[in-house]
PDB file of C-alpha atoms in Angstrom:
ATOM      1  CA  VAL J   1      36.074 -37.644   8.684  1.00 87.00           C
ATOM      2  CA  VAL J   2      38.627 -35.675   6.676  1.00 92.00           C
ATOM      3  CA  GLY J   3      40.173 -38.775   5.117  1.00 93.00           C
ATOM      4  CA  HIS J   4      37.003 -40.862   4.891  1.00 96.00           C
ATOM      5  CA  LYS J   5      36.576 -42.845   1.677  1.00 97.00           C
ATOM      6  CA  PHE J   6      33.257 -41.053   1.075  1.00 97.00           C
ATOM      7  CA  THR J   7      35.049 -37.750   0.519  1.00 97.00           C
ATOM      8  CA  ILE J   8      37.697 -39.322  -1.714  1.00 97.00           C
ATOM      9  CA  GLU J   9      35.228 -41.224  -3.885  1.00 98.00           C
ATOM     10  CA  LEU J  10      32.938 -38.208  -4.074  1.00 98.00           C
ATOM     11  CA  ALA J  11      35.717 -35.937  -5.289  1.00 97.00           C
ATOM     12  CA  ARG J  12      36.857 -38.471  -7.871  1.00 97.00           C
ATOM     13  CA  GLY J  13      33.303 -38.815  -9.152  1.00 97.00           C
ATOM     14  CA  GLU J  14      33.559 -42.536  -8.487  1.00 97.00           C
ATOM     15  CA  ILE J  15      31.097 -42.809  -5.618  1.00 98.00           C
ATOM     16  CA  ASP J  16      28.394 -45.442  -6.000  1.00 98.00           C
ATOM     17  CA  ARG J  17      25.178 -43.613  -6.841  1.00 97.00           C
ATOM     18  CA  ASP J  18      23.212 -45.687  -4.308  1.00 97.00           C
ATOM     19  CA  VAL J  19      25.645 -44.540  -1.615  1.00 98.00           C
ATOM     20  CA  LEU J  20      25.221 -40.931  -2.751  1.00 98.00           C
ATOM     21  CA  LYS J  21      21.426 -41.227  -2.829  1.00 98.00           C
ATOM     22  CA  LYS J  22      21.349 -42.604   0.698  1.00 98.00           C
ATOM     23  CA  TYR J  23      23.715 -39.930   1.947  1.00 98.00           C
ATOM     24  CA  LEU J  24      21.802 -37.038   0.373  1.00 98.00           C
ATOM     25  CA  ILE J  25      18.372 -38.263   1.479  1.00 98.00           C
ATOM     26  CA  GLN J  26      19.599 -38.573   5.057  1.00 98.00           C
ATOM     27  CA  ASP J  27      21.646 -35.366   4.989  1.00 97.00           C
ATOM     28  CA  HIS J  28      18.644 -33.402   3.732  1.00 97.00           C
ATOM     29  CA  ARG J  29      16.820 -34.494   6.901  1.00 96.00           C
ATOM     30  CA  PHE J  30      19.212 -32.266   8.860  1.00 96.00           C
ATOM     31  CA  LEU J  31      18.182 -29.095   7.097  1.00 95.00           C
ATOM     32  CA  ASP J  32      15.225 -28.114   9.258  1.00 95.00           C
ATOM     33  CA  ALA J  33      17.016 -28.872  12.540  1.00 96.00           C
ATOM     34  CA  PHE J  34      20.142 -27.098  11.304  1.00 97.00           C
ATOM     35  CA  VAL J  35      18.153 -23.981  10.412  1.00 97.00           C
ATOM     36  CA  ILE J  36      16.570 -24.033  13.875  1.00 98.00           C
ATOM     37  CA  LEU J  37      19.994 -24.406  15.500  1.00 98.00           C
ATOM     38  CA  LEU J  38      21.603 -21.661  13.444  1.00 98.00           C
ATOM     39  CA  ALA J  39      18.666 -19.324  14.047  1.00 98.00           C
ATOM     40  CA  SER J  40      18.889 -20.022  17.801  1.00 98.00           C
ATOM     41  CA  THR J  41      22.601 -19.280  17.715  1.00 98.00           C
ATOM     42  CA  ILE J  42      21.950 -15.982  15.963  1.00 98.00           C
ATOM     43  CA  ALA J  43      19.241 -15.090  18.489  1.00 98.00           C
ATOM     44  CA  ASN J  44      21.517 -15.906  21.424  1.00 98.00           C
ATOM     45  CA  ALA J  45      24.624 -14.211  20.049  1.00 98.00           C
ATOM     46  CA  ARG J  46      25.903 -11.425  22.264  1.00 97.00           C
ATOM     47  CA  THR J  47      25.988  -8.544  19.777  1.00 98.00           C
ATOM     48  CA  LEU J  48      24.541  -7.434  16.451  1.00 98.00           C
ATOM     49  CA  GLU J  49      28.032  -7.683  14.991  1.00 97.00           C
ATOM     50  CA  ASP J  50      28.078 -11.347  15.984  1.00 98.00           C
ATOM     51  CA  ARG J  51      24.651 -11.971  14.442  1.00 98.00           C
ATOM     52  CA  ILE J  52      25.074 -10.516  10.949  1.00 98.00           C
ATOM     53  CA  PRO J  53      27.460 -13.140   9.478  1.00 97.00           C
ATOM     54  CA  GLY J  54      25.204 -15.845  10.905  1.00 98.00           C
ATOM     55  CA  CYS J  55      22.224 -14.347   9.114  1.00 97.00           C
ATOM     56  CA  GLN J  56      24.181 -14.347   5.858  1.00 96.00           C
ATOM     57  CA  PHE J  57      25.105 -17.999   6.352  1.00 96.00           C
ATOM     58  CA  LEU J  58      21.474 -18.849   7.086  1.00 96.00           C
ATOM     59  CA  ALA J  59      20.514 -17.334   3.734  1.00 95.00           C
ATOM     60  CA  LEU J  60      23.096 -19.550   2.006  1.00 93.00           C
ATOM     61  CA  ILE J  61      21.843 -22.714   3.717  1.00 94.00           C
ATOM     62  CA  THR J  62      18.217 -22.050   2.826  1.00 93.00           C
ATOM     63  CA  GLY J  63      19.093 -20.895  -0.681  1.00 93.00           C
ATOM     64  CA  LYS J  64      22.028 -22.271  -2.645  1.00 90.00           C
ATOM     65  CA  GLU J  65      22.563 -25.416  -0.568  1.00 92.00           C
ATOM     66  CA  ASN J  66      18.882 -26.345  -0.465  1.00 93.00           C
ATOM     67  CA  THR J  67      18.689 -25.830  -4.228  1.00 95.00           C
ATOM     68  CA  TYR J  68      21.633 -28.227  -4.646  1.00 97.00           C
ATOM     69  CA  PHE J  69      19.622 -30.931  -2.895  1.00 97.00           C
ATOM     70  CA  GLU J  70      16.568 -30.382  -5.090  1.00 96.00           C
ATOM     71  CA  ARG J  71      18.616 -30.468  -8.303  1.00 97.00           C
ATOM     72  CA  SER J  72      20.536 -33.533  -7.167  1.00 98.00           C
ATOM     73  CA  PHE J  73      17.386 -35.426  -6.264  1.00 98.00           C
ATOM     74  CA  GLU J  74      16.128 -34.748  -9.785  1.00 97.00           C
ATOM     75  CA  VAL J  75      19.314 -36.023 -11.460  1.00 97.00           C
ATOM     76  CA  LEU J  76      19.488 -39.093  -9.211  1.00 97.00           C
ATOM     77  CA  GLY J  77      15.869 -40.050  -9.883  1.00 97.00           C
ATOM     78  CA  ILE J  78      14.603 -39.429  -6.369  1.00 97.00           C
ATOM     79  CA  SER J  79      12.753 -36.151  -6.882  1.00 96.00           C
ATOM     80  CA  ASN J  80       9.441 -37.433  -5.481  1.00 97.00           C
ATOM     81  CA  ALA J  81       9.338 -36.021  -1.939  1.00 96.00           C
ATOM     82  CA  GLU J  82       6.633 -38.430  -0.805  1.00 96.00           C
ATOM     83  CA  GLU J  83       8.702 -41.421  -1.895  1.00 96.00           C
ATOM     84  CA  ARG J  84      11.789 -40.037  -0.119  1.00 96.00           C
ATOM     85  CA  MET J  85       9.765 -39.607   3.057  1.00 95.00           C
ATOM     86  CA  GLU J  86       9.014 -43.333   2.979  1.00 96.00           C
ATOM     87  CA  VAL J  87      12.721 -43.922   3.588  1.00 96.00           C
ATOM     88  CA  PRO J  88      13.138 -44.098   7.390  1.00 97.00           C
ATOM     89  CA  ASP J  89      15.661 -42.046   9.288  1.00 97.00           C
ATOM     90  CA  GLU J  90      18.879 -43.904   9.955  1.00 98.00           C
ATOM     91  CA  GLY J  91      19.863 -44.158  13.609  1.00 98.00           C
ATOM     92  CA  VAL J  92      22.710 -41.673  13.252  1.00 98.00           C
ATOM     93  CA  THR J  93      20.406 -39.244  11.442  1.00 98.00           C
ATOM     94  CA  ALA J  94      17.896 -39.327  14.289  1.00 98.00           C
ATOM     95  CA  LYS J  95      20.666 -38.858  16.873  1.00 98.00           C
ATOM     96  CA  PHE J  96      22.071 -35.875  14.977  1.00 98.00           C
ATOM     97  CA  VAL J  97      18.683 -34.213  14.480  1.00 98.00           C
ATOM     98  CA  ASN J  98      17.755 -34.763  18.126  1.00 98.00           C
ATOM     99  CA  LEU J  99      21.060 -33.297  19.299  1.00 98.00           C
ATOM    100  CA  MET J 100      20.669 -30.181  17.149  1.00 98.00           C
ATOM    101  CA  LYS J 101      17.118 -29.601  18.376  1.00 98.00           C
ATOM    102  CA  GLU J 102      18.044 -30.349  21.976  1.00 98.00           C
ATOM    103  CA  VAL J 103      20.911 -27.861  21.940  1.00 98.00           C
ATOM    104  CA  ALA J 104      18.887 -25.256  20.043  1.00 98.00           C
ATOM    105  CA  ASN J 105      16.037 -25.433  22.532  1.00 97.00           C
ATOM    106  CA  GLY J 106      17.880 -25.800  25.816  1.00 97.00           C
ATOM    107  CA  GLY J 107      21.610 -25.526  25.318  1.00 98.00           C
ATOM    108  CA  THR J 108      23.979 -22.672  25.943  1.00 98.00           C
ATOM    109  CA  LEU J 109      25.382 -20.486  23.194  1.00 98.00           C
ATOM    110  CA  GLY J 110      28.671 -22.332  23.602  1.00 98.00           C
ATOM    111  CA  GLU J 111      27.021 -25.702  23.058  1.00 98.00           C
ATOM    112  CA  MET J 112      25.198 -24.424  19.967  1.00 98.00           C
ATOM    113  CA  LEU J 113      28.448 -23.136  18.545  1.00 98.00           C
ATOM    114  CA  SER J 114      30.198 -26.419  19.356  1.00 98.00           C
ATOM    115  CA  VAL J 115      27.761 -28.297  17.125  1.00 98.00           C
ATOM    116  CA  LEU J 116      28.041 -25.772  14.315  1.00 98.00           C
ATOM    117  CA  VAL J 117      31.828 -25.575  14.442  1.00 98.00           C
ATOM    118  CA  VAL J 118      32.280 -29.336  14.139  1.00 98.00           C
ATOM    119  CA  ALA J 119      29.673 -29.637  11.390  1.00 97.00           C
ATOM    120  CA  GLU J 120      31.155 -26.864   9.266  1.00 98.00           C
ATOM    121  CA  TRP J 121      34.852 -27.063  10.132  1.00 98.00           C
ATOM    122  CA  SER J 122      35.017 -30.812   9.430  1.00 97.00           C
ATOM    123  CA  TYR J 123      33.391 -30.250   6.035  1.00 98.00           C
ATOM    124  CA  LEU J 124      35.723 -27.376   5.187  1.00 98.00           C
ATOM    125  CA  SER J 125      38.674 -29.577   6.141  1.00 98.00           C
ATOM    126  CA  TRP J 126      37.764 -32.416   3.803  1.00 97.00           C
ATOM    127  CA  GLY J 127      36.470 -30.047   1.113  1.00 98.00           C
ATOM    128  CA  GLU J 128      39.775 -28.206   0.946  1.00 98.00           C
ATOM    129  CA  LYS J 129      41.721 -31.468   1.041  1.00 97.00           C
ATOM    130  CA  VAL J 130      40.029 -32.919  -2.060  1.00 97.00           C
ATOM    131  CA  LEU J 131      39.351 -29.678  -3.948  1.00 97.00           C
ATOM    132  CA  ALA J 132      42.419 -29.758  -6.181  1.00 96.00           C
ATOM    133  CA  SER J 133      41.797 -33.359  -7.248  1.00 94.00           C
ATOM    134  CA  THR J 134      38.038 -33.023  -7.776  1.00 98.00           C
ATOM    135  CA  ASN J 135      36.761 -34.501 -11.046  1.00 98.00           C
ATOM    136  CA  ARG J 136      34.583 -32.010 -12.901  1.00 97.00           C
ATOM    137  CA  ASP J 137      33.952 -34.226 -15.920  1.00 97.00           C
ATOM    138  CA  VAL J 138      31.023 -35.905 -14.170  1.00 97.00           C
ATOM    139  CA  ASP J 139      27.596 -34.589 -13.187  1.00 95.00           C
ATOM    140  CA  PHE J 140      27.399 -31.786 -10.637  1.00 98.00           C
ATOM    141  CA  THR J 141      26.082 -33.948  -7.798  1.00 98.00           C
ATOM    142  CA  THR J 142      29.639 -34.792  -6.763  1.00 98.00           C
ATOM    143  CA  TRP J 143      31.841 -31.783  -7.485  1.00 98.00           C
ATOM    144  CA  GLU J 144      29.304 -29.141  -6.484  1.00 97.00           C
ATOM    145  CA  TRP J 145      29.056 -30.651  -2.988  1.00 98.00           C
ATOM    146  CA  VAL J 146      32.819 -30.194  -2.745  1.00 98.00           C
ATOM    147  CA  ASP J 147      32.533 -26.596  -3.971  1.00 97.00           C
ATOM    148  CA  LEU J 148      29.850 -25.790  -1.397  1.00 96.00           C
ATOM    149  CA  HIS J 149      32.234 -26.860   1.359  1.00 97.00           C
ATOM    150  CA  SER J 150      35.487 -25.254   0.234  1.00 98.00           C
ATOM    151  CA  GLY J 151      36.845 -21.928  -0.913  1.00 97.00           C
ATOM    152  CA  GLU J 152      37.321 -18.492   0.603  1.00 97.00           C
ATOM    153  CA  ASN J 153      33.688 -17.718   1.397  1.00 96.00           C
ATOM    154  CA  PHE J 154      33.049 -20.973   3.246  1.00 97.00           C
ATOM    155  CA  ALA J 155      36.374 -20.597   5.051  1.00 98.00           C
ATOM    156  CA  LYS J 156      35.142 -17.213   6.310  1.00 98.00           C
ATOM    157  CA  VAL J 157      31.978 -18.854   7.657  1.00 98.00           C
ATOM    158  CA  VAL J 158      34.031 -21.406   9.570  1.00 98.00           C
ATOM    159  CA  ALA J 159      36.405 -18.716  10.877  1.00 98.00           C
ATOM    160  CA  TYR J 160      33.385 -16.716  12.046  1.00 98.00           C
ATOM    161  CA  LEU J 161      31.909 -19.683  13.929  1.00 98.00           C
ATOM    162  CA  ARG J 162      35.245 -20.674  15.430  1.00 98.00           C
ATOM    163  CA  GLY J 163      35.844 -17.094  16.503  1.00 98.00           C
ATOM    164  CA  LEU J 164      32.507 -16.938  18.300  1.00 98.00           C
ATOM    165  CA  LEU J 165      33.191 -20.236  20.058  1.00 98.00           C
ATOM    166  CA  ASP J 166      36.667 -19.111  21.100  1.00 98.00           C
ATOM    167  CA  LYS J 167      35.233 -15.856  22.439  1.00 97.00           C
ATOM    168  CA  GLU J 168      32.499 -17.695  24.286  1.00 98.00           C
ATOM    169  CA  GLY J 169      35.128 -19.893  25.899  1.00 97.00           C
ATOM    170  CA  THR J 170      36.636 -16.829  27.573  1.00 97.00           C
ATOM    171  CA  LEU J 171      33.265 -15.727  28.959  1.00 98.00           C
ATOM    172  CA  ILE J 172      31.978 -18.941  30.544  1.00 98.00           C
ATOM    173  CA  ASP J 173      33.140 -20.990  33.509  1.00 97.00           C
ATOM    174  CA  GLU J 174      34.921 -24.334  33.501  1.00 97.00           C
ATOM    175  CA  ALA J 175      31.667 -26.282  33.757  1.00 97.00           C
ATOM    176  CA  GLY J 176      30.392 -24.475  30.687  1.00 98.00           C
ATOM    177  CA  ARG J 177      33.592 -25.192  28.782  1.00 98.00           C
ATOM    178  CA  ASN J 178      33.348 -28.878  29.699  1.00 98.00           C
ATOM    179  CA  LYS J 179      29.798 -28.979  28.314  1.00 97.00           C
ATOM    180  CA  CYS J 180      31.080 -27.485  25.087  1.00 98.00           C
ATOM    181  CA  LYS J 181      33.868 -30.058  24.902  1.00 98.00           C
ATOM    182  CA  ASP J 182      31.463 -32.950  25.472  1.00 98.00           C
ATOM    183  CA  THR J 183      29.110 -31.642  22.781  1.00 98.00           C
ATOM    184  CA  PHE J 184      32.004 -31.071  20.395  1.00 98.00           C
ATOM    185  CA  LEU J 185      33.231 -34.656  20.772  1.00 98.00           C
ATOM    186  CA  ARG J 186      29.729 -36.086  20.360  1.00 98.00           C
ATOM    187  CA  VAL J 187      29.355 -34.300  17.049  1.00 98.00           C
ATOM    188  CA  VAL J 188      32.769 -35.444  15.819  1.00 97.00           C
ATOM    189  CA  GLN J 189      31.691 -39.050  16.356  1.00 97.00           C
ATOM    190  CA  LEU J 190      28.312 -38.474  14.716  1.00 98.00           C
ATOM    191  CA  GLU J 191      29.988 -37.004  11.631  1.00 97.00           C
ATOM    192  CA  GLU J 192      32.153 -40.097  11.226  1.00 96.00           C
ATOM    193  CA  ASP J 193      29.214 -42.421  11.859  1.00 97.00           C
ATOM    194  CA  PHE J 194      27.166 -40.557   9.242  1.00 98.00           C
ATOM    195  CA  PHE J 195      29.717 -41.187   6.492  1.00 97.00           C
ATOM    196  CA  ASP J 196      29.923 -44.852   7.519  1.00 97.00           C
ATOM    197  CA  MET J 197      26.123 -45.094   7.389  1.00 98.00           C
ATOM    198  CA  ALA J 198      26.034 -44.182   3.701  1.00 97.00           C
ATOM    199  CA  TYR J 199      27.894 -47.383   2.822  1.00 97.00           C
ATOM    200  CA  ALA J 200      25.625 -49.696   4.816  1.00 96.00           C
ATOM    201  CA  LEU J 201      23.432 -50.615   1.843  1.00 81.00           C
TER     202      LEU J 201
END
């Protein structure tokens, strides 16, 4: 995921706009399930101290990041929500959404955190890798996606999620840790498959 050509082409501003459109339409489909998952994680966190950073991250996801999608759809000529809804979910999109909802509704706190850690840590990793070489002489749809997934504030979000998962690992039994590992690896594969999907035009 970190070295995928999607991230390189995006940062350079050279990504095919049809690839970017497909990616953003499908990625936006995650938003509702992701909000449900993050809210469930917050609700199941063990202390108020553990919940507060999650609440702040939830505000970012439903605010600045959602606004990025709306502005990008406008620039890319796909602002009509009804027309976007006519585009079917890709297989990997459906698998990802189903996993997030499944874990949110019936998974353990550790499993919820496993999904969130992979989703956010993998994006921080590629965001930081391409940040210095990001082309800002093109429209915002490319470089702003990099900015949303890099920098000190996003790094703190990832550190927070990783810290909760590490703590949870000390509080659950081996069977619970194995469930977390299995979930973690499933999400890693889904992230890679999702980038590949964008190029299957």
